[in-house]
PDB file of C-alpha atoms in Angstrom:
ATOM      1  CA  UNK A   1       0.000   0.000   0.000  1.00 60.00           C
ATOM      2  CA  UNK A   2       1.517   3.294  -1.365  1.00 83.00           C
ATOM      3  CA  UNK A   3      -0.482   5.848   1.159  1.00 91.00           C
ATOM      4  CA  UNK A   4       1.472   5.992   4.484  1.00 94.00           C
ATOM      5  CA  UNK A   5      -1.882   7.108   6.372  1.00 95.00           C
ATOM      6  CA  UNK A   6      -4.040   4.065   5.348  1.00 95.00           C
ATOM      7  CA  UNK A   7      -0.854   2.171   5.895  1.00 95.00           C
ATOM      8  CA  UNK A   8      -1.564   3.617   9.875  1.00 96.00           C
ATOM      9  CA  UNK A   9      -4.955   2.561  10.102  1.00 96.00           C
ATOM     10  CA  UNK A  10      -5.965  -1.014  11.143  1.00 94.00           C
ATOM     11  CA  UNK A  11      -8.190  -3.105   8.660  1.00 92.00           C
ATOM     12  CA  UNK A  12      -7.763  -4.988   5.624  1.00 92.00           C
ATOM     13  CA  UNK A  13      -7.015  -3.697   2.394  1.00 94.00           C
ATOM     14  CA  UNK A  14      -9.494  -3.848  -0.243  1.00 94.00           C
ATOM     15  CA  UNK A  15     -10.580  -2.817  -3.524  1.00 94.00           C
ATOM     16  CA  UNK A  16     -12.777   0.222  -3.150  1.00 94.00           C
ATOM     17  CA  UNK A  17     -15.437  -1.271  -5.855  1.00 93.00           C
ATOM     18  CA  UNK A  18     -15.544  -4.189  -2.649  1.00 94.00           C
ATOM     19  CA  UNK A  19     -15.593  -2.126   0.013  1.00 93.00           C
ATOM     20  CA  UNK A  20     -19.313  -1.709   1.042  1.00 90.00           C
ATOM     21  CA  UNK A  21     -19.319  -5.980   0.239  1.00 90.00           C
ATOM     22  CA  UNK A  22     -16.230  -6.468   2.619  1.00 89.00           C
ATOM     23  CA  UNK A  23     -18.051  -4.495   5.533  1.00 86.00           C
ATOM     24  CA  UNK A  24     -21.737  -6.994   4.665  1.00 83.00           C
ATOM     25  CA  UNK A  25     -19.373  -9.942   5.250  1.00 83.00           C
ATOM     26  CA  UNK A  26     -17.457  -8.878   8.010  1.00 76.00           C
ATOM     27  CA  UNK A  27     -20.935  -8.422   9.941  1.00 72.00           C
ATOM     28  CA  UNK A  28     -22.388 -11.502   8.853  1.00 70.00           C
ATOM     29  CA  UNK A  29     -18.929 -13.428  10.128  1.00 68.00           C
ATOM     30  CA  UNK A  30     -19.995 -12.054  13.723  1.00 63.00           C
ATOM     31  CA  UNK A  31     -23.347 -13.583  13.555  1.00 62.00           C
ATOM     32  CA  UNK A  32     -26.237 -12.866  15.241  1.00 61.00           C
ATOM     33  CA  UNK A  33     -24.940 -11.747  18.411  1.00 59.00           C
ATOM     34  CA  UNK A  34     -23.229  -8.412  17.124  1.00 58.00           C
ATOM     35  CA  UNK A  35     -25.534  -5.793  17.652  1.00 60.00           C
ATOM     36  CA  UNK A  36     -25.575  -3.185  14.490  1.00 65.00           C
ATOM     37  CA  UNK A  37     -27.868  -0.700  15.558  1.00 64.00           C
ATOM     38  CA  UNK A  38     -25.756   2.942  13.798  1.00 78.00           C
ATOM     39  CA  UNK A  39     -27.615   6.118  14.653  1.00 87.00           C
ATOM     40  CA  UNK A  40     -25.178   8.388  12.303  1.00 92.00           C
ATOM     41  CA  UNK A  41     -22.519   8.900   9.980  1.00 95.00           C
ATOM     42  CA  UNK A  42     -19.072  10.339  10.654  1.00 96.00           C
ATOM     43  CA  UNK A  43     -16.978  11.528   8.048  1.00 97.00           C
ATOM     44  CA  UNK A  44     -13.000  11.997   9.193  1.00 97.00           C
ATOM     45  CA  UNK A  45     -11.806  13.930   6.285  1.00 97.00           C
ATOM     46  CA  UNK A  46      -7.915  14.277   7.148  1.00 97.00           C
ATOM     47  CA  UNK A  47      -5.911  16.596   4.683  1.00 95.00           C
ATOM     48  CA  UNK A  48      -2.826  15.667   2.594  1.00 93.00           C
ATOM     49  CA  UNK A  49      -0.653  17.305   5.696  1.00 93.00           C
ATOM     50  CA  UNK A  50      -1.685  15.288   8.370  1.00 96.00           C
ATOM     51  CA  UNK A  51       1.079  12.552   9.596  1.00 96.00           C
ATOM     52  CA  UNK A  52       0.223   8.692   9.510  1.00 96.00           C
ATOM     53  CA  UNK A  53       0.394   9.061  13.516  1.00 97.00           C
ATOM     54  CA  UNK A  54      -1.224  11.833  14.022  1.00 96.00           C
ATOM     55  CA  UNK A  55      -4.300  10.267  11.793  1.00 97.00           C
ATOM     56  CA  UNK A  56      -3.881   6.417  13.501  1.00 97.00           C
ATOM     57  CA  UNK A  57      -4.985   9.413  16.604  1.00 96.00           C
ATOM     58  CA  UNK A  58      -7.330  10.482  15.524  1.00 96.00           C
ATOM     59  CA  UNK A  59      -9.226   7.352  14.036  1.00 96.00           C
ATOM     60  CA  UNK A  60      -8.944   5.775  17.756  1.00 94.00           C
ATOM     61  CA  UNK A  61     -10.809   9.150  19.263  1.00 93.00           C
ATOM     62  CA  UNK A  62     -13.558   8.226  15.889  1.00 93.00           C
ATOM     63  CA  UNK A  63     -13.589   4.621  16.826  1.00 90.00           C
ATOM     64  CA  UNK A  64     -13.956   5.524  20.596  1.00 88.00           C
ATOM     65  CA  UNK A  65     -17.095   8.264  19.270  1.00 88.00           C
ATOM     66  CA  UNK A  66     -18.648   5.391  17.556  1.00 86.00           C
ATOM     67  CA  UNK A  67     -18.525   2.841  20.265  1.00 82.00           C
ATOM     68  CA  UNK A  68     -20.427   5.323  22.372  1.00 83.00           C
ATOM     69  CA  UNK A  69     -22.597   6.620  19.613  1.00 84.00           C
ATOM     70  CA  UNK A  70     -22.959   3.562  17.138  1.00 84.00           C
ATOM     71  CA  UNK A  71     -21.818   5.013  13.699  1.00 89.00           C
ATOM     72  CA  UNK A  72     -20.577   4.393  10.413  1.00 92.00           C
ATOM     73  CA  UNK A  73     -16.841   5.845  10.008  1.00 95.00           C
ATOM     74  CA  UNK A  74     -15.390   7.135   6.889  1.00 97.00           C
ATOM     75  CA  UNK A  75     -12.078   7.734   6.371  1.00 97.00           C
ATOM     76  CA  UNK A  76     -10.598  10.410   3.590  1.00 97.00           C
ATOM     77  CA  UNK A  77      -7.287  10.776   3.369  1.00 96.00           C
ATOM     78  CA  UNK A  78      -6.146  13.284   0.677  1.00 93.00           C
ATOM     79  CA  UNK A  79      -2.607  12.644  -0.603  1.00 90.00           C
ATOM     80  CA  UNK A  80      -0.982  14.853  -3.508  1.00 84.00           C
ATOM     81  CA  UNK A  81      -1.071  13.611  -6.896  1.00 77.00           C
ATOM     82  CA  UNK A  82      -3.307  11.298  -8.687  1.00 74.00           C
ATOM     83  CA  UNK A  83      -2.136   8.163  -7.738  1.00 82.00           C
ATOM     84  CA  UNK A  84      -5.106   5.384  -8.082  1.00 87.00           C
ATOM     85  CA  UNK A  85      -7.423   5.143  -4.785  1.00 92.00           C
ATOM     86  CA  UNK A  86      -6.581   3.151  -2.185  1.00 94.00           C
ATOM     87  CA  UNK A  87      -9.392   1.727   0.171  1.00 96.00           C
ATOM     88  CA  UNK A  88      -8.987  -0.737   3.579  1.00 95.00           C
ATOM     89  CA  UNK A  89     -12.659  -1.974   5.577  1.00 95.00           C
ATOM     90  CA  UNK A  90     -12.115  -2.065   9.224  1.00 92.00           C
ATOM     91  CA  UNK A  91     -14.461  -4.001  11.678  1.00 85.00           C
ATOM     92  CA  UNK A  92     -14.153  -3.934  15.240  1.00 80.00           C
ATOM     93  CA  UNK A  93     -16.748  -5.848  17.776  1.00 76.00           C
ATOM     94  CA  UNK A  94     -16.541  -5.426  21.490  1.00 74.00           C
ATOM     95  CA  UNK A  95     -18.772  -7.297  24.409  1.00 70.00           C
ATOM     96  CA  UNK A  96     -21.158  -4.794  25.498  1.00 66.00           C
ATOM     97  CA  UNK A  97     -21.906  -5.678  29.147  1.00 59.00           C
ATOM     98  CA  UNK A  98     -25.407  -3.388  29.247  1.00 62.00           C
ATOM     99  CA  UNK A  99     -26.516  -5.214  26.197  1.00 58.00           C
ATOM    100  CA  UNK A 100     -25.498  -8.670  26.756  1.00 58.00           C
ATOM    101  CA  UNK A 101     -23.570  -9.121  23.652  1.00 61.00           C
ATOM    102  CA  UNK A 102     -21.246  -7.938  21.038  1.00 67.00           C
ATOM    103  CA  UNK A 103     -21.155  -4.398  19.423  1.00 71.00           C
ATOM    104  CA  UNK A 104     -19.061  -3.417  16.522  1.00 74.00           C
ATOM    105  CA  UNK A 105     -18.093  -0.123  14.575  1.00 81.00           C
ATOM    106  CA  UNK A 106     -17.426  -0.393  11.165  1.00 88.00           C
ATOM    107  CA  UNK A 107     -14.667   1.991   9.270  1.00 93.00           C
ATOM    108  CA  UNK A 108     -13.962   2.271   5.769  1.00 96.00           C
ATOM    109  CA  UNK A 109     -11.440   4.295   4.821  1.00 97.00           C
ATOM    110  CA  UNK A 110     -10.005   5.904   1.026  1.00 97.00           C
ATOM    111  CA  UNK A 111      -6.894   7.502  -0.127  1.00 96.00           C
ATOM    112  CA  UNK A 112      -7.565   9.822  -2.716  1.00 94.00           C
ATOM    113  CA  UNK A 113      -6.472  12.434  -5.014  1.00 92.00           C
ATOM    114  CA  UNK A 114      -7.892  15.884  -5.646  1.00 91.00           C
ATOM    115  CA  UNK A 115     -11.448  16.651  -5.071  1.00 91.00           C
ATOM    116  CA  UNK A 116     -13.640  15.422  -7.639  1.00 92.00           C
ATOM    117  CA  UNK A 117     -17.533  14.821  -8.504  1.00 93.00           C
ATOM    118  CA  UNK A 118     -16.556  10.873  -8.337  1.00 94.00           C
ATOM    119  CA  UNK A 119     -15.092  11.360  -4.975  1.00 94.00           C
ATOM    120  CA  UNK A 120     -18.193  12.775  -3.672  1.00 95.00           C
ATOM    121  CA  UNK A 121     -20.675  10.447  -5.682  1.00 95.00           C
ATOM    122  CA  UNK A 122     -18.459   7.307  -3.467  1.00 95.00           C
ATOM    123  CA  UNK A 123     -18.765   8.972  -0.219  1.00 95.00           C
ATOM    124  CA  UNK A 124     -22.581   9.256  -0.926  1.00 95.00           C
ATOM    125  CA  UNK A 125     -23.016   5.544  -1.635  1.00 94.00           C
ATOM    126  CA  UNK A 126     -20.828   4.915   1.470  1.00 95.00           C
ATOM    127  CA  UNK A 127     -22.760   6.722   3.604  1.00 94.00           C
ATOM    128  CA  UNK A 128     -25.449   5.271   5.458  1.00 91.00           C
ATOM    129  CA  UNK A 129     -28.755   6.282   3.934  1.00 87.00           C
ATOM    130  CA  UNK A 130     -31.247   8.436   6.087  1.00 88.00           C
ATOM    131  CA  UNK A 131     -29.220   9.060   8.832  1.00 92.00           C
ATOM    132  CA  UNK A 132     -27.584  11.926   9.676  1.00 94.00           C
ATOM    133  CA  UNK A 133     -24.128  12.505   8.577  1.00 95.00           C
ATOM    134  CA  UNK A 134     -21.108  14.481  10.660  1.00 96.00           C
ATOM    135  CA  UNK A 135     -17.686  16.287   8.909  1.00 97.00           C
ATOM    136  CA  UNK A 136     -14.988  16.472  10.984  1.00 96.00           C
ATOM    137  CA  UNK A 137     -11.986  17.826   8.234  1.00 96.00           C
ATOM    138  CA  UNK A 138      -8.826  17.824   9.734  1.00 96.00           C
ATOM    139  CA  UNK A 139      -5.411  19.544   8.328  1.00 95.00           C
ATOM    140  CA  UNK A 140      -7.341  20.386   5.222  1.00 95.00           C
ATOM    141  CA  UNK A 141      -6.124  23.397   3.157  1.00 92.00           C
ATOM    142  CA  UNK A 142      -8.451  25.861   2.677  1.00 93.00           C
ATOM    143  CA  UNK A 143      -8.784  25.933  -0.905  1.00 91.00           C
ATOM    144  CA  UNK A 144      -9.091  22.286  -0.597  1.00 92.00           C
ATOM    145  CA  UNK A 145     -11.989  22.091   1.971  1.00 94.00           C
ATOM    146  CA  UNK A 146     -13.860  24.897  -0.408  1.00 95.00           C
ATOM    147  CA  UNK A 147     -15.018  21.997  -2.722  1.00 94.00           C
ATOM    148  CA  UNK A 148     -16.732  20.834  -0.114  1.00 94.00           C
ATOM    149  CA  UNK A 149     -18.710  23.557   0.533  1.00 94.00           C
ATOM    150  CA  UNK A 150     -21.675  22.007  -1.516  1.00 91.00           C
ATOM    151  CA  UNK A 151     -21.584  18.693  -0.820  1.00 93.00           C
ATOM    152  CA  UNK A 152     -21.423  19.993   3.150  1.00 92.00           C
ATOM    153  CA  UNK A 153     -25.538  21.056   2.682  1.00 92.00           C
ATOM    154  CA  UNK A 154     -25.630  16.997   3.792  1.00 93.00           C
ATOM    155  CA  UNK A 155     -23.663  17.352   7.089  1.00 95.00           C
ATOM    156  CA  UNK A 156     -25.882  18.099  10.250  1.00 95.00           C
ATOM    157  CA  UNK A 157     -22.325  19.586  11.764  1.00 95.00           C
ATOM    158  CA  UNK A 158     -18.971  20.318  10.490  1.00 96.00           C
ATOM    159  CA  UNK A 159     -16.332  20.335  13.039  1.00 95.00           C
ATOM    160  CA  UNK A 160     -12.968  22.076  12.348  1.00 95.00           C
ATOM    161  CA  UNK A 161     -10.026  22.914  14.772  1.00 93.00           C
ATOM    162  CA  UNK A 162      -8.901  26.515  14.092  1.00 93.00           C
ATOM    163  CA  UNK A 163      -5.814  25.983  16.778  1.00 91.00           C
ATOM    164  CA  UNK A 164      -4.799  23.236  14.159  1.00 91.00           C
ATOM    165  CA  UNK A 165      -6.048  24.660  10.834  1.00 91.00           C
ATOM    166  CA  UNK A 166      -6.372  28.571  11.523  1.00 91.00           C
ATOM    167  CA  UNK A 167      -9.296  31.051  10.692  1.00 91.00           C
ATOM    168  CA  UNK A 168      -9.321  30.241   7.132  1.00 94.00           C
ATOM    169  CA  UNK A 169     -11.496  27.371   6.968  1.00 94.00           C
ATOM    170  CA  UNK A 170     -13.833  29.113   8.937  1.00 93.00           C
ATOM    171  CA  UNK A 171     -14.533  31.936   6.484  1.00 93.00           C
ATOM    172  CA  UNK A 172     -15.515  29.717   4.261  1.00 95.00           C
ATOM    173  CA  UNK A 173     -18.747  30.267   2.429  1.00 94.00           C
ATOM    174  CA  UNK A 174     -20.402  27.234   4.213  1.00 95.00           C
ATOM    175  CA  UNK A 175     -23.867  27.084   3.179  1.00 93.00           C
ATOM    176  CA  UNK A 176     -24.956  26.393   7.143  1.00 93.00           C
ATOM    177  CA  UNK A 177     -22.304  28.802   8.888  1.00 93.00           C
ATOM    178  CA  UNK A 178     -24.365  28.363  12.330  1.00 94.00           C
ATOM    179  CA  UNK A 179     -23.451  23.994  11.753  1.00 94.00           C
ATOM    180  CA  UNK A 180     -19.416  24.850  11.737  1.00 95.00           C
ATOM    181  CA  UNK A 181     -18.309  24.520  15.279  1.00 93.00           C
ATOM    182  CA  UNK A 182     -14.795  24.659  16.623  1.00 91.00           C
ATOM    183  CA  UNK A 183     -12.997  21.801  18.443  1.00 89.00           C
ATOM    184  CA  UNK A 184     -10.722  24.620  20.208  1.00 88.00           C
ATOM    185  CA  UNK A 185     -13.563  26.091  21.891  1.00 86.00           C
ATOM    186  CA  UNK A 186     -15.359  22.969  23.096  1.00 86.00           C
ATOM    187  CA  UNK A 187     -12.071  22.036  24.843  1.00 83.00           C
ATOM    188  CA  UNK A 188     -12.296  25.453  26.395  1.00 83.00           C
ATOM    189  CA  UNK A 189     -15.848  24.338  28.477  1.00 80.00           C
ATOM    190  CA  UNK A 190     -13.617  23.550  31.983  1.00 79.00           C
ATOM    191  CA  UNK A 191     -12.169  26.435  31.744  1.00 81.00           C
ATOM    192  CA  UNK A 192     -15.260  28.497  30.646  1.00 80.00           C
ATOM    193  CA  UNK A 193     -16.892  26.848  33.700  1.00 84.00           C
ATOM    194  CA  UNK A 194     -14.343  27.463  36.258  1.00 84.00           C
ATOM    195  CA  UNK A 195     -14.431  31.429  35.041  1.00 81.00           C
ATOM    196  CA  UNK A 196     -18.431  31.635  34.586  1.00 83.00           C
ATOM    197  CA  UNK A 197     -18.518  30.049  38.714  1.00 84.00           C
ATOM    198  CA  UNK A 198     -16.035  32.513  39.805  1.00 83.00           C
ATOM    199  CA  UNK A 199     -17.460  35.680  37.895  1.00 83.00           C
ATOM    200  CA  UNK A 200     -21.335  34.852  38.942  1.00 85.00           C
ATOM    201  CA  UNK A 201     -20.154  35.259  42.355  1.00 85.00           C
ATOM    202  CA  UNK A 202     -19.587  39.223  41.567  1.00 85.00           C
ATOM    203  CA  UNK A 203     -22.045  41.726  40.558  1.00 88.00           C
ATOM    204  CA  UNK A 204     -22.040  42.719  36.879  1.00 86.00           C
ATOM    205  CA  UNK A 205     -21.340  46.540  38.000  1.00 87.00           C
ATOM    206  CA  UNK A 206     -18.570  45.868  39.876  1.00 84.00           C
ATOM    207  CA  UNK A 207     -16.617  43.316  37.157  1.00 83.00           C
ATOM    208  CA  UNK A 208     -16.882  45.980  33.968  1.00 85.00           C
ATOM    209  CA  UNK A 209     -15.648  49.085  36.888  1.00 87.00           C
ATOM    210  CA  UNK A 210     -12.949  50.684  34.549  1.00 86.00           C
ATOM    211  CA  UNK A 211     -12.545  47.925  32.427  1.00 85.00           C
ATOM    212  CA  UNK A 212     -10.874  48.763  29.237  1.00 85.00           C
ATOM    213  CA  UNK A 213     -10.021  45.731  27.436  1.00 84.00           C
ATOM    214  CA  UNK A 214      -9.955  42.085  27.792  1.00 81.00           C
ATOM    215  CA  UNK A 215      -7.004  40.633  26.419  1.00 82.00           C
ATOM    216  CA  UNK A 216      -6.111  37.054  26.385  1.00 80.00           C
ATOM    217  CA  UNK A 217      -2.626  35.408  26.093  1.00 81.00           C
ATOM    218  CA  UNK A 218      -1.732  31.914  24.596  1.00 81.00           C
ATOM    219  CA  UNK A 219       0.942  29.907  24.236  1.00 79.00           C
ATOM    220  CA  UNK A 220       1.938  28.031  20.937  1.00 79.00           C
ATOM    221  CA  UNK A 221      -0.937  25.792  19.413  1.00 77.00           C
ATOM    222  CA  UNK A 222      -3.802  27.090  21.442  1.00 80.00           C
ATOM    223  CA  UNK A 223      -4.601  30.481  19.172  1.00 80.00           C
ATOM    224  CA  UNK A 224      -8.442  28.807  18.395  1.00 80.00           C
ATOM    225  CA  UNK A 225      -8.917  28.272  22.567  1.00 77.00           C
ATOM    226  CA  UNK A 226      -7.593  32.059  23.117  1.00 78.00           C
ATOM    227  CA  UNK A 227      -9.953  32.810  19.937  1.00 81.00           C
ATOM    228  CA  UNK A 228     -12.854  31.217  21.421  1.00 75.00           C
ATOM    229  CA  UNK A 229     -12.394  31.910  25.380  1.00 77.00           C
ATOM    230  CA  UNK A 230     -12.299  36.165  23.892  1.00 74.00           C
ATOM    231  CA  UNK A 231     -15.935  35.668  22.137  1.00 77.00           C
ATOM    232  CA  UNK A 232     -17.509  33.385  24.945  1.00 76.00           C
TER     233      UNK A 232
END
């Protein structure tokens, strides 16, 4: 396998025509007591950038998601180029104690080139059929993660790190600004909590008394936190 990222990523290769078969044969090796019950879609698109490790990371925090939330995971993984796609099928089952048997999350995962309408007519008959469907782009380049734009109408949220990928992705002409949400400022809730507890304990007159500014400091690799604790 050519593409270092898939290379990362547990599962078997396949050919991406078989993919969608693999994944039917996988569950029906686990027999009846695996429990396939998927409530949504997750899309992990991961940009050209983004090192094997750092992606093999980031499909275990997916994996964990979709144990808790049954889902369907897809895996893009742009590489430069046009080498040929590259696709691997990934099945995991698990004993669910509260269920009294197995559960498993299912992952299929693509190496691809540029965006293209064939790229997005796959990920459309990879995705689960009516139910909802979740972007989470990762290390994308801008002008890249444009082309998604359209195709993003089909996303109930996209999720984007701006400490990772910076404000450009976020001006974006997304056709459903209010579904982009930031991964920097949902780690920021402890600390949003900790500072909401301690300023509701003071009267509103006495915190803005001579207040000229509110400026916030960060340290490398947390400009999206900073970003998000100065608009909270």
């Amino acid at each position: 396998m050519s593409s270092p990222v898939l290379a990362a990523l547990p599962g078997a290769d396949v050919s991406v025509r078989s993919a969608l078969a693999t994944v039917e044969q996988a569950w029906a090796a686990e027999g009846d007591e695996a429990v396939r019950a998927s409530q949504m879609n997750v899309v992990l698109l991961l940009g050209a950038a983004t090192p094997p490790a750092e992606a093999a990371a980031l499909f275990e925090q997916a994996q964990g998601f979709a144990r808790r939330y049954p889902s369907r995971l897809v895996v893009l993984a742009g590489r430069p180029g046009s080498e040929p796609p590259e696709a691997k099928v990934h099945v995991a089952c698990f004993l669910d104690p509260s269920r009294r048997g197995k559960r498993c999350c299912e992952a299929l995962m693509l190496a691809h080139g540029p965006h293209t309408p064939e790229l997005e007519s796959l990920l459309s008959t990879w995705l689960e059929a009516d139910l909802p469907a979740y972007l989470w782009a990762h290390r994308v380049e801008a002008a890249e993660l444009a082309a998604w734009t359209s195709f993003a109408r089909r996303f109930t949220r996209v999720v984007l790190d701006r400490s990772v990928d910076g404000d450009a992705p976020f001006a974006l002409s997304w056709p459903r600004p209010e579904a982009v949400r930031d991964l920097a400022f949902a780690r920021c809730l402890p600390v949003r909590q900790s500072l909401g507890q301690f300023l509701s304990g003071h009267a509103p007159a006495d915190l803005v008394r001579g207040l000229r500014a509110v400026r916030a400091i960060h340290g490398p690799g947390h400009r999206g936190e900073a970003h998000g604790l100065l608009g909270w």
